[in-house]
Coordinates of C-alpha atoms and ligand atoms in Angstrom, one line a residue:
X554 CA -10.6 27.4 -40.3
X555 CA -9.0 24.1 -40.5
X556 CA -8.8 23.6 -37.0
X557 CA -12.6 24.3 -36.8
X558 CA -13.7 22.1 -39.7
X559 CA -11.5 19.3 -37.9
X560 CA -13.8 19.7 -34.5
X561 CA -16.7 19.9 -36.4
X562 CA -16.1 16.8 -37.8
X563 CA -15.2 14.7 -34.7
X564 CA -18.5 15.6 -33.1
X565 CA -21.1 12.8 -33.8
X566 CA -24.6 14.6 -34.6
X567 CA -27.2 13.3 -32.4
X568 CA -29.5 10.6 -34.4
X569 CA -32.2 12.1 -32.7
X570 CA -34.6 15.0 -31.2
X571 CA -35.3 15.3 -28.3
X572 CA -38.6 15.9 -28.7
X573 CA -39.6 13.0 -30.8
X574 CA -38.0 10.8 -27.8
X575 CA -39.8 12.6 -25.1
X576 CA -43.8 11.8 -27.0
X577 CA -42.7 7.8 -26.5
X578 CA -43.7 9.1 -22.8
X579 CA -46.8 9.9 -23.2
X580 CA -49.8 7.8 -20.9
X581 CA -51.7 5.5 -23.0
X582 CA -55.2 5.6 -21.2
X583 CA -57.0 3.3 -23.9
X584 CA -57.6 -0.3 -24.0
X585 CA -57.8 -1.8 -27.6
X586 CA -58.1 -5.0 -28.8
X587 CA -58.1 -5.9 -32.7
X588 CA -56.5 -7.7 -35.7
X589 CA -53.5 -5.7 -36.8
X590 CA -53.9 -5.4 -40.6
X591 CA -51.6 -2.4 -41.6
X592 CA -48.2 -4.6 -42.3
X593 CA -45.3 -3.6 -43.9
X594 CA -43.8 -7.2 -45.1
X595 CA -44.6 -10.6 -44.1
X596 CA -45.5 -12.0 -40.6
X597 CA -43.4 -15.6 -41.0
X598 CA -46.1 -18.3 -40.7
X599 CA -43.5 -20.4 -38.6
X600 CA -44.0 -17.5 -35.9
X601 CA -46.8 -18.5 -33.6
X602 CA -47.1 -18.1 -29.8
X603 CA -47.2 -14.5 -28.0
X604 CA -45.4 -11.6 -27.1
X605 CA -46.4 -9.8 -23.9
X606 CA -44.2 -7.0 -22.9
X607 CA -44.8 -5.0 -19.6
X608 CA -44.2 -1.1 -18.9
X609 CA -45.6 1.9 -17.5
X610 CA -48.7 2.6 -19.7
X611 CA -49.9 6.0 -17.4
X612 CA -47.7 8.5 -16.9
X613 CA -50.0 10.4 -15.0
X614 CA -52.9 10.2 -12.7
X615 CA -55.3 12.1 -14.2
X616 CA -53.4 14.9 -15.1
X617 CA -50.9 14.9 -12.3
X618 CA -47.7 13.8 -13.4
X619 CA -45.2 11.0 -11.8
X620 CA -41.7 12.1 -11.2
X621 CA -40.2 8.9 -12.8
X622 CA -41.5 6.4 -15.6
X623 CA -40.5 3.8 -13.1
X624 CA -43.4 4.6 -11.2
X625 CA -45.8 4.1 -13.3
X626 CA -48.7 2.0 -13.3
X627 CA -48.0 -1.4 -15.1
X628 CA -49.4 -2.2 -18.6
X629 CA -49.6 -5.5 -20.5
X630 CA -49.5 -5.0 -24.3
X631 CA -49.9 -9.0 -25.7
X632 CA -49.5 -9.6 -29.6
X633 CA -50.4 -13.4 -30.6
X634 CA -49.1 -14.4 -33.9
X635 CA -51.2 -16.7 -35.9
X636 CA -50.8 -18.4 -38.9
X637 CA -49.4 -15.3 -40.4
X638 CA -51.1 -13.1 -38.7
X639 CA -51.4 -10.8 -35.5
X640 CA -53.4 -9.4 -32.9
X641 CA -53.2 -6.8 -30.0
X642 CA -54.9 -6.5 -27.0
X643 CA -53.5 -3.9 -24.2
X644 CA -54.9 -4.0 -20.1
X645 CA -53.8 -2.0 -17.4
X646 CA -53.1 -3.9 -14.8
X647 CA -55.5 -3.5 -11.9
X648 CA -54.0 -3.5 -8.6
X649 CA -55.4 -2.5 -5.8
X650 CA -53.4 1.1 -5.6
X651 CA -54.5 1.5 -9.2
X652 CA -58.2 0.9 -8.7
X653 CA -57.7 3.1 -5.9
X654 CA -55.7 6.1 -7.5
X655 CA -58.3 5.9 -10.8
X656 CA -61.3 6.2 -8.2
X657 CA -60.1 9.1 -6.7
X658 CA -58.7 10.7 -9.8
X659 CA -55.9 11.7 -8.1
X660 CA -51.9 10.3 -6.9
X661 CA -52.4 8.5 -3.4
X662 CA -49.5 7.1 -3.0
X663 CA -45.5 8.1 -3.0
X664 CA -43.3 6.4 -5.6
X665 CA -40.1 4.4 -4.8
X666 CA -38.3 7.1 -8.5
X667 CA -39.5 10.1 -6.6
X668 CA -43.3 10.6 -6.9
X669 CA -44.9 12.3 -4.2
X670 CA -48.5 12.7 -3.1
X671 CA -49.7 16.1 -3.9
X672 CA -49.3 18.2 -0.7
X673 CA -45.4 19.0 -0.6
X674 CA -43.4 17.1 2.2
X675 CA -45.4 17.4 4.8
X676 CA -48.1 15.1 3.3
X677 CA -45.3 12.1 1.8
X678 CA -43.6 12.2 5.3
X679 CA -43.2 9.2 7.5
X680 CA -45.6 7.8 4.9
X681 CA -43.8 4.2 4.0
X682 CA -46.7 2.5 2.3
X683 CA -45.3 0.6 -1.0
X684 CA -47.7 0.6 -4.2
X685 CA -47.2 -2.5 -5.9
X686 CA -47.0 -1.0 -9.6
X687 CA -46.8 -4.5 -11.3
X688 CA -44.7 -2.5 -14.2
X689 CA -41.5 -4.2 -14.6
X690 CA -41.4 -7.5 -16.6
X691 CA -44.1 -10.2 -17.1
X692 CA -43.7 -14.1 -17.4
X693 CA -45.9 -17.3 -18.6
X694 CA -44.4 -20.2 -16.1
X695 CA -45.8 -22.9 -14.7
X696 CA -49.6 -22.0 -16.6
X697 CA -49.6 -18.8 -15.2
X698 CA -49.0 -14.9 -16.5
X699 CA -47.7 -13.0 -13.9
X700 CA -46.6 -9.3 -13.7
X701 CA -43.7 -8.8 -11.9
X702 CA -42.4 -6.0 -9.6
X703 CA -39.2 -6.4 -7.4
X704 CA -40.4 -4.9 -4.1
X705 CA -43.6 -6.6 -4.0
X706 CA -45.5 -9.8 -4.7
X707 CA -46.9 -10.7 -8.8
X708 CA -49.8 -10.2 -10.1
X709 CA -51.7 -13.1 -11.9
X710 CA -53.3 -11.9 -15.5
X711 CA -55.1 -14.1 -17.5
X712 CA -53.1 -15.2 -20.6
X713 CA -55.7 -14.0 -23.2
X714 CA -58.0 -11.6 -22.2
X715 CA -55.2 -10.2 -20.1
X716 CA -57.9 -9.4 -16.8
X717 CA -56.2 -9.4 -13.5
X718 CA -57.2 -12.3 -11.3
X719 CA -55.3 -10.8 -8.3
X720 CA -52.2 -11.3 -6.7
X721 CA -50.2 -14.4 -6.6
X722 CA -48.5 -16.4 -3.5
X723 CA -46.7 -18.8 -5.6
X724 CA -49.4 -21.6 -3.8
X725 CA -48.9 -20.0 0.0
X726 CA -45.0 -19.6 -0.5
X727 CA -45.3 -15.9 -0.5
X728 CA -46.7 -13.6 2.0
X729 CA -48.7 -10.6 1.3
X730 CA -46.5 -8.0 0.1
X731 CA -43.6 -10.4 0.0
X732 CA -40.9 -9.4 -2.6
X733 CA -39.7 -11.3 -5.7
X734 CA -38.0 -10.2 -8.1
X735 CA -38.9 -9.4 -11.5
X736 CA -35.8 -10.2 -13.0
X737 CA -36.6 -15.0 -13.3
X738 CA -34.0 -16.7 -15.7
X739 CA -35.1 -20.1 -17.4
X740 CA -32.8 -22.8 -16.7
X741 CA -33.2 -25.2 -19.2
X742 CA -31.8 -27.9 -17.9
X743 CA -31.9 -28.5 -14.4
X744 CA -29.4 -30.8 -13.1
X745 CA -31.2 -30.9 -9.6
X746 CA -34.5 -31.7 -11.7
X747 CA -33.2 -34.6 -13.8
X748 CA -32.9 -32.3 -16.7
X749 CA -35.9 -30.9 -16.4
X750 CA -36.0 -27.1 -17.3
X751 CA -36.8 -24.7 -13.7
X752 CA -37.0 -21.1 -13.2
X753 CA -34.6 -19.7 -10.9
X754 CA -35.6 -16.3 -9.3
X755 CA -35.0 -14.5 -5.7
X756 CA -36.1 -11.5 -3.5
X757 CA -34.0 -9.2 -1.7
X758 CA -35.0 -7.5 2.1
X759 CA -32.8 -4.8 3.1
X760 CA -31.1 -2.9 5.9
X761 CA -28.1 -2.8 7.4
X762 CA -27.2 -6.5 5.8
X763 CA -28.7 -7.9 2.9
X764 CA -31.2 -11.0 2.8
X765 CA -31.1 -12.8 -0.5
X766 CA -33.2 -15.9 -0.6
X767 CA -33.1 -18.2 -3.5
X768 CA -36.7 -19.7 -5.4
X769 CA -36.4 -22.4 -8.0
X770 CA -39.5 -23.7 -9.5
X771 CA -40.5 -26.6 -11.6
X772 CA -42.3 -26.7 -14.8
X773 CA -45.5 -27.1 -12.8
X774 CA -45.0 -24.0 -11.0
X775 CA -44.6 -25.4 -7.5
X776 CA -41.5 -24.1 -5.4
X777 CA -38.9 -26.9 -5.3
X778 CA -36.0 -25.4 -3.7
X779 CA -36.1 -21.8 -1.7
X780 CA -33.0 -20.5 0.6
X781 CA -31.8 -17.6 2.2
X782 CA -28.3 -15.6 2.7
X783 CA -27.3 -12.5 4.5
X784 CA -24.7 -10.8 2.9
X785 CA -23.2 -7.5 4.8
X786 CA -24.5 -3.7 3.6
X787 CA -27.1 -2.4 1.8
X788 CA -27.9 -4.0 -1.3
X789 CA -29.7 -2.5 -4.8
X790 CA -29.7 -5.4 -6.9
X791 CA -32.4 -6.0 -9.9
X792 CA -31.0 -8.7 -12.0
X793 CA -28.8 -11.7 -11.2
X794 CA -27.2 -14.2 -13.4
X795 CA -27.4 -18.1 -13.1
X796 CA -25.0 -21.1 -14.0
X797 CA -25.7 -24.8 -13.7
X798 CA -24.7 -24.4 -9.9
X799 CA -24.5 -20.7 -9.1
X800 CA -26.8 -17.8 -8.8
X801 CA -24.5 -14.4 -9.3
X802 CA -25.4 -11.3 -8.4
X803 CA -23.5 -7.4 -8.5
X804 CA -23.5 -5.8 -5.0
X805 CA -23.3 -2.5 -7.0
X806 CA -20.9 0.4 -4.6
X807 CA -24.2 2.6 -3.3
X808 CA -25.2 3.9 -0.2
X809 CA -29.0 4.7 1.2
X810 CA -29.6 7.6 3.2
X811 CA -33.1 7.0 4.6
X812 CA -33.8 10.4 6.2
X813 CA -34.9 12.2 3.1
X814 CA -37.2 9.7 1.9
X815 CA -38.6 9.7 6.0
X816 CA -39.2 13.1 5.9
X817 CA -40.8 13.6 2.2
X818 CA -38.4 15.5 0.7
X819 CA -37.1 12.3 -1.5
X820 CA -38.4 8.6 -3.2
X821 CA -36.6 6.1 -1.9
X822 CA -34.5 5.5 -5.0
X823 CA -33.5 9.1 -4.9
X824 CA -31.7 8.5 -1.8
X825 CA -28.8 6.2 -3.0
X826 CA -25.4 7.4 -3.5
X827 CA -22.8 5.7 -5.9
X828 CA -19.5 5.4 -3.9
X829 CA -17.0 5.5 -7.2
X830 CA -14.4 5.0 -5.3
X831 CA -15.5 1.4 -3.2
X832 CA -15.4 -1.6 -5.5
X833 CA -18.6 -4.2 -6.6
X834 CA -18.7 -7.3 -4.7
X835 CA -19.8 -10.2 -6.8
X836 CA -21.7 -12.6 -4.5
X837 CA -21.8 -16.3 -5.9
X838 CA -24.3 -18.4 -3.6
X839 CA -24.8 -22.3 -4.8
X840 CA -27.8 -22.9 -6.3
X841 CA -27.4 -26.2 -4.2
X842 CA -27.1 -24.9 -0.8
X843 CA -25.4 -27.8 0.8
X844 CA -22.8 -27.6 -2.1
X845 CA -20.4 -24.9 0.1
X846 CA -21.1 -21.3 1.0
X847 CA -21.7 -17.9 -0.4
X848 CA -18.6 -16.5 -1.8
X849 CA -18.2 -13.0 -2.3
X850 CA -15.3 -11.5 -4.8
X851 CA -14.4 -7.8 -6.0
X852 CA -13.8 -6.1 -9.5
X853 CA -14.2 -2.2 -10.1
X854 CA -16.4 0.2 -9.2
X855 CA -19.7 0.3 -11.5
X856 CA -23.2 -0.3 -11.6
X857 CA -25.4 -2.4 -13.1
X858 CA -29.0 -3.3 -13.8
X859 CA -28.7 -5.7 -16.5
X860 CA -26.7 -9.0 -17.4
X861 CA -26.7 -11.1 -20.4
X862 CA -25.4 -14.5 -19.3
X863 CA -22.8 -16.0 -17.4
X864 CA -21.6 -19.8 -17.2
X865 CA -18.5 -21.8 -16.3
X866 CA -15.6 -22.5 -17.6
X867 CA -12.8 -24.9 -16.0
X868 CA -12.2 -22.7 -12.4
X869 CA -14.0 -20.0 -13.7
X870 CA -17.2 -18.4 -13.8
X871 CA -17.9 -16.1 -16.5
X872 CA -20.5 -13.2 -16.4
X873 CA -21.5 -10.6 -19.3
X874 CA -23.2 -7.2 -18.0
X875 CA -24.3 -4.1 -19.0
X876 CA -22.1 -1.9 -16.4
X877 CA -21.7 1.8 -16.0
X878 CA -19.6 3.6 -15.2
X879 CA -21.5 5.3 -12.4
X880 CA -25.0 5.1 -11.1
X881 CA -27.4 7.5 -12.6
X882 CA -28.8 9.0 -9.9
X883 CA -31.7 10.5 -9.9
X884 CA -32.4 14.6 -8.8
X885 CA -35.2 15.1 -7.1
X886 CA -36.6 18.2 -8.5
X887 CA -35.6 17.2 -12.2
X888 CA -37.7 16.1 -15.0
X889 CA -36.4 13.1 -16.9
X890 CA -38.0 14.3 -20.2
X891 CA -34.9 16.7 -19.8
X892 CA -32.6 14.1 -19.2
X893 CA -29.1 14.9 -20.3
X894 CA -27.8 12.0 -22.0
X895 CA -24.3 13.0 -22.9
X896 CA -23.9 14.0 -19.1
X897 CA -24.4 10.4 -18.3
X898 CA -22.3 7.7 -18.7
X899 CA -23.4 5.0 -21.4
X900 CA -24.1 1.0 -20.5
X901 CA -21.6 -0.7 -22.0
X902 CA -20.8 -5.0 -22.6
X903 CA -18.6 -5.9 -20.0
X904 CA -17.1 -10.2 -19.6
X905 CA -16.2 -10.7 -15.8
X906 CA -13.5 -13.6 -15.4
X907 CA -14.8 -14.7 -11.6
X908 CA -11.8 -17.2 -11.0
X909 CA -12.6 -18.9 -8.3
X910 CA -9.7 -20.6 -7.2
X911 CA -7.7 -17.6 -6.9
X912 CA -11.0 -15.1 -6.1
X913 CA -10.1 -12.9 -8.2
X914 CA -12.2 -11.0 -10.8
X915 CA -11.0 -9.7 -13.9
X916 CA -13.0 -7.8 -16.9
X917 CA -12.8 -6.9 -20.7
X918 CA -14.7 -4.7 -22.5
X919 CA -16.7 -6.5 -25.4
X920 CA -18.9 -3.3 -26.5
X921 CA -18.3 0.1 -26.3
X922 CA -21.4 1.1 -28.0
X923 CA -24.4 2.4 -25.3
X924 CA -26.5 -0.5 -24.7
X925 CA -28.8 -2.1 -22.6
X926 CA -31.8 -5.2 -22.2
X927 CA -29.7 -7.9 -23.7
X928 CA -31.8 -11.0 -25.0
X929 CA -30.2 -14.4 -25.9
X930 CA -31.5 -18.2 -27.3
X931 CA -33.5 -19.6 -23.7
X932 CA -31.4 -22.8 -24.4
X933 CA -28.2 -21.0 -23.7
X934 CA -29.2 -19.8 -20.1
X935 CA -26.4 -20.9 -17.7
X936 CA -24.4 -22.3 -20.8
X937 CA -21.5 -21.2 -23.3
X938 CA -23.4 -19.3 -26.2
X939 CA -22.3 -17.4 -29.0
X940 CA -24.7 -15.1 -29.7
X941 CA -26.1 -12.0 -27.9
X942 CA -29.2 -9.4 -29.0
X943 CA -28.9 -6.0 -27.5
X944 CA -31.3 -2.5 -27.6
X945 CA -28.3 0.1 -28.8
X946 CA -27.0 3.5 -30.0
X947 CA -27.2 4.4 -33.3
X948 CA -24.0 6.1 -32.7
X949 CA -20.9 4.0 -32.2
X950 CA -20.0 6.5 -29.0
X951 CA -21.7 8.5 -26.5
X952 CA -24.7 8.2 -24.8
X953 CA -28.1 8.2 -26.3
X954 CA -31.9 6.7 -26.2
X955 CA -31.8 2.8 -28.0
X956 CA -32.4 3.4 -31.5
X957 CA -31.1 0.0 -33.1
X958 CA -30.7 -3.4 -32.5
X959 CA -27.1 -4.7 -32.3
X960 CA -26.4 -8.2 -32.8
X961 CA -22.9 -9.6 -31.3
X962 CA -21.4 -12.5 -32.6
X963 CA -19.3 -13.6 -29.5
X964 CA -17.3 -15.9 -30.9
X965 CA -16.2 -14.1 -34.4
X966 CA -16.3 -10.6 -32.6
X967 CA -18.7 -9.7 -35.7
X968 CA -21.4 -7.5 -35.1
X969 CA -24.4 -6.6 -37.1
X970 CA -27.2 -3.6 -36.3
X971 CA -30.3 -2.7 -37.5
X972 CA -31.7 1.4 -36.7
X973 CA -35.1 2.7 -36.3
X974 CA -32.7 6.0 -36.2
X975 CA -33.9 9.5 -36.6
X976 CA -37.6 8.9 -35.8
X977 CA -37.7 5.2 -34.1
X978 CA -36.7 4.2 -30.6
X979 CA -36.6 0.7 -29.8
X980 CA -37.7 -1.8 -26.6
X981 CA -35.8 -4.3 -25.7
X982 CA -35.6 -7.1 -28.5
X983 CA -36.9 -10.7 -27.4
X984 CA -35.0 -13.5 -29.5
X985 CA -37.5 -16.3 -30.7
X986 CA -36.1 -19.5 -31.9
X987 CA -37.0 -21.3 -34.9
X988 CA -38.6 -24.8 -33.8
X989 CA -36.9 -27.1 -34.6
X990 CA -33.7 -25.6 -35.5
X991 CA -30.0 -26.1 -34.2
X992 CA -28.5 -23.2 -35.4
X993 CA -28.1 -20.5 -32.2
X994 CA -29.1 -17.6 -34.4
X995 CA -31.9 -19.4 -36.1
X996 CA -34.9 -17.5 -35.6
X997 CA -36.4 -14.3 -35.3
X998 CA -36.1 -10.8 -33.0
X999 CA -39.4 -9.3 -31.8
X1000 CA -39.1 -5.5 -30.8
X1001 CA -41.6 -2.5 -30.4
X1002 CA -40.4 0.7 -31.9
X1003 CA -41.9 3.9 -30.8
X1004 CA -42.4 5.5 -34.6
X1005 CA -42.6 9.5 -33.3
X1006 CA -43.3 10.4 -36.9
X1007 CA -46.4 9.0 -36.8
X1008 CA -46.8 8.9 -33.1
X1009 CA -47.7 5.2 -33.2
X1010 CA -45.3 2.1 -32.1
X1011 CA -44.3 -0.6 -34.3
X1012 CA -43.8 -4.5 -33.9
X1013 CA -40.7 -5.4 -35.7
X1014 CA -39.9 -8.6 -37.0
X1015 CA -35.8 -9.1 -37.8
X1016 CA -34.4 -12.4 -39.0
X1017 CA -31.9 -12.8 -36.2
X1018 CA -29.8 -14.6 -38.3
X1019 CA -28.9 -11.2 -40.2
X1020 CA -30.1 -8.2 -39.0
X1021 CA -28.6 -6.3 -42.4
X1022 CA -31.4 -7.5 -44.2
X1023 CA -34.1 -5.2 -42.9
X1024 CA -37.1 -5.7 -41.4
X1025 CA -38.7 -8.8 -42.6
X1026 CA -42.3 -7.7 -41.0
X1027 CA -43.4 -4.1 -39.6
X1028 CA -46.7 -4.1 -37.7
X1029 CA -48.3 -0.6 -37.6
X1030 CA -50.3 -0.4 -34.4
X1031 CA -53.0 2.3 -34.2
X1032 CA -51.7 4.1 -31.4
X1033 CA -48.3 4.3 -29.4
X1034 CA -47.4 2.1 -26.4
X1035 CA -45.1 4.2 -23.7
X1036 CA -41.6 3.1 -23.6
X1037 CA -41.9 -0.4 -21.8
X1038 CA -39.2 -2.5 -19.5
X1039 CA -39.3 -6.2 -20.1
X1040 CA -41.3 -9.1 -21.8
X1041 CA -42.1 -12.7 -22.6
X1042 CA -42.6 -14.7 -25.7
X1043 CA -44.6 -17.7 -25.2
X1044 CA -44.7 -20.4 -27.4
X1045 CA -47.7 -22.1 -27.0
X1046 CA -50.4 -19.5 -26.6
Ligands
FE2_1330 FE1 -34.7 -4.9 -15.7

């Protein structure tokens, strides 16, 4: 009896149910647009500017399901705070394979997660046409919104009544159908740009070597500086890192078998096999490209999509990730309503010590706790910062859907976490600074919460300078917005 009571013990209860998780994922065909006036708390007045956040918003194509959310057809949700208030607006996005797909009422094209055109494998094979899905994050540079999507070109939206103008060559720098990424950091601070601040982004072309190229863009939007690399292998690599002088990305150990996805039976993304037993090369190229050559260093196996920061330090460059401890690949015939979350392996908060004088890489755990779209101040881009925002467990161990938002203190090793846990699950947070304000922390945490008790999401507003005091704002919408990737707060509209 003992012995039982003791296991029972050790064995954390899941914070949630499964099937409150799985209604997040449901399409969200309507378009609204209105004040929002059911609010728990206080909007600060001192908040003012935008948050747009980007996701799959349909699920489905009339009826017929995708395979993967990551397939889904992109969705801007924008909320403007004013004066103390708020407003939402949602738009799909319309691209040309969405316009397309809604005519017809029916999926037209294959997915890069797995979905297929209707037909079995003799209808998806040898069919490598790419829909540009626009889903993944969504960015105001240079006076432009654009949605982004990493195998294809972005998608220009207007910034307030959120109507696609069409797609967007960065002024004739990008082809039709050219890549780039959807994964920009800010630089604040150029020092190729007198200071000035410049977004740094890249593309990557595979095959049997890699091409990375390199886009830095001023204020005005124009493309200042664009290079490319080859780097040897096959390359899956949606996020990179920047430094005053280095870009930093994670050749993560996969393989891609095309044949499967050739002959119908797979998406693309289905076809990649984590090697556990090959390490990750860490490819540093200069941001200045006649400052040296691309170096390219080792540390353990692992994958990841995500990293928080990095910057340098004396010989070193330092880099904070999400990494797992294996890919999660994904089955082709499964559903990922079903998803089995203690059978995958969590993100966890990694620091990489990329010495460069020696070229070796060493790594220490930070977090433990599952975790994942990490959000810091934009001034600390590139630079030493102390503080780091992250979508979380509610559970200190195992894997699970984000429920809180944990704040890590980097420099104290404190941490603090707010929970939406049993009913809410969380989007990644967005930290807004204060203006005017020196303090790092000073400010505020935007986040969407998927409320499944009321089927509806939720804009929360956290004082980032202690998440144990609550909520200081809750925003009922009137509906739910599907579980979303990445976002934007703009300042100035
Ligand atoms: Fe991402």
């Amino acid at each position: 009896m003992f012995q039982l009571h003791e296991r029972a013990a050790s064995v954390p209860t899941n914070s949630y149910q499964r099937e409150d998780w799985q209604k997040g994922y449901e399409s969200l065909k309507q378009e609204f647009d209105y004040w929002i006036d059911d609010v728990e708390g206080e909007i600060p007045q001192e908040l003012q500017g935008t948050l747009f956040r980007n996701g799959p918003g349909l699920l489905d194509v009339n009826g017929q399901r995708i395979h993967h959310p990551f397939d889904g057809d992109g969705m801007i949700s924008a909320i403007a705070f004013r004066d103390g208030r708020a407003h939402f607006r949602n738009r799909h996005i319309r691209t040309a394979a969405y316009l397309e797909e809604q005519k017809a009422g029916k999926i037209l094209y294959r997915g890069v997660f797995g979905t297929q055109k209707p037909g079995g494998w003799l209808a998806n094979a040898f069919d490598f046409k790419w829909k540009n899905i626009a889903n993944t994050n969504v960015i105001y540079w240079g006076g432009k919104l654009l949605a982004l999507w990493e195998a294809s070109d972005p998608h220009r939206l207007d910034p307030r009544t959120l109507e696609t103008l069409g797609k967007d060559s960065l002024n004739g720098v990008l082809a039709d159908g050219d890549p780039f990424a959807a994964h920009p950091r800010f630089d604040p601070s150029c020092d190729f740009d007198s200071g000035e601040p410049c977004l740094v982004n890249f593309s990557i072309k595979v095959g049997l070597s890699t091409t990375i190229t390199i886009f830095e863009l001023d204020s005005s939007g124009k493309v200042v500086r664009k290079h490319a690399h080859s780097v040897p292998g096959f390359a899956f690599m949606h996020d990179f890192a920047i430094t005053p002088n280095y870009c930093i990305f994670f050749q993560n150990p996969v393989v891609f078998n095309p044949l499967p996805f050739a002959f119908g039976l797979r998406g693309a993304a289905e076809c990649m096999k984590f090697q556990p037993h090959k390490p990750t090369r860490v490819i540093l190229i200069p941001r200045n490209p006649s400052a040296g050559g691309v170096q390219i260093l080792e540390t353990h196996s692992g994958f990841v999509f995500h990293h928080a920061n990095a910057f340098e330090q004396g010989e070193e460059v330092i880099v904070d990730s999400i990494c797992y401890e294996s890919f999660p690949e994904v089955e082709p015939g499964s559903d990922f309503k079903q998803v089995d979350f203690d059978a995958l392996d969590p993100g966890k908060l990694w620091r990489f010590h990329l010495n460069l004088k020696d070229q070796k890489v060493s790594r220490e755990l930070i977090e433990a706790r599952c975790c994942e779209f990490p959000s810091i101040h934009k001034k600390c881009v590139g630079r030493p910062y102390r503080y780091l925002y992250m979508g979380a467990g509610h559970n200190n161990t195992g894997n699970a859907p984000l429920q809180a938002i944990l704040k890590v203190d980097l420099e104290s090793g404190e941490r603090q976490l707010w929970s939406a846990a049993p009913r809410g699950f969380v989007s990644e947070p967005i930290f807004v600074d204060r203006t005017g304000s020196t303090d790092e922390d000073d400010g505020w945490v935007l986040t969407l919460v998927y409320d499944a008790a009321h089927h509806r999401s939720d804009l929360v507003i956290l004082d980032a300078k202690d998440l144990n005091k609550g909520a200081i704002a809750r925003l009922h919408l009137k509906h739910h917005i599907p579980y979303g990737l990445h976002g934007t707060f703009a300042p100035g509209l």
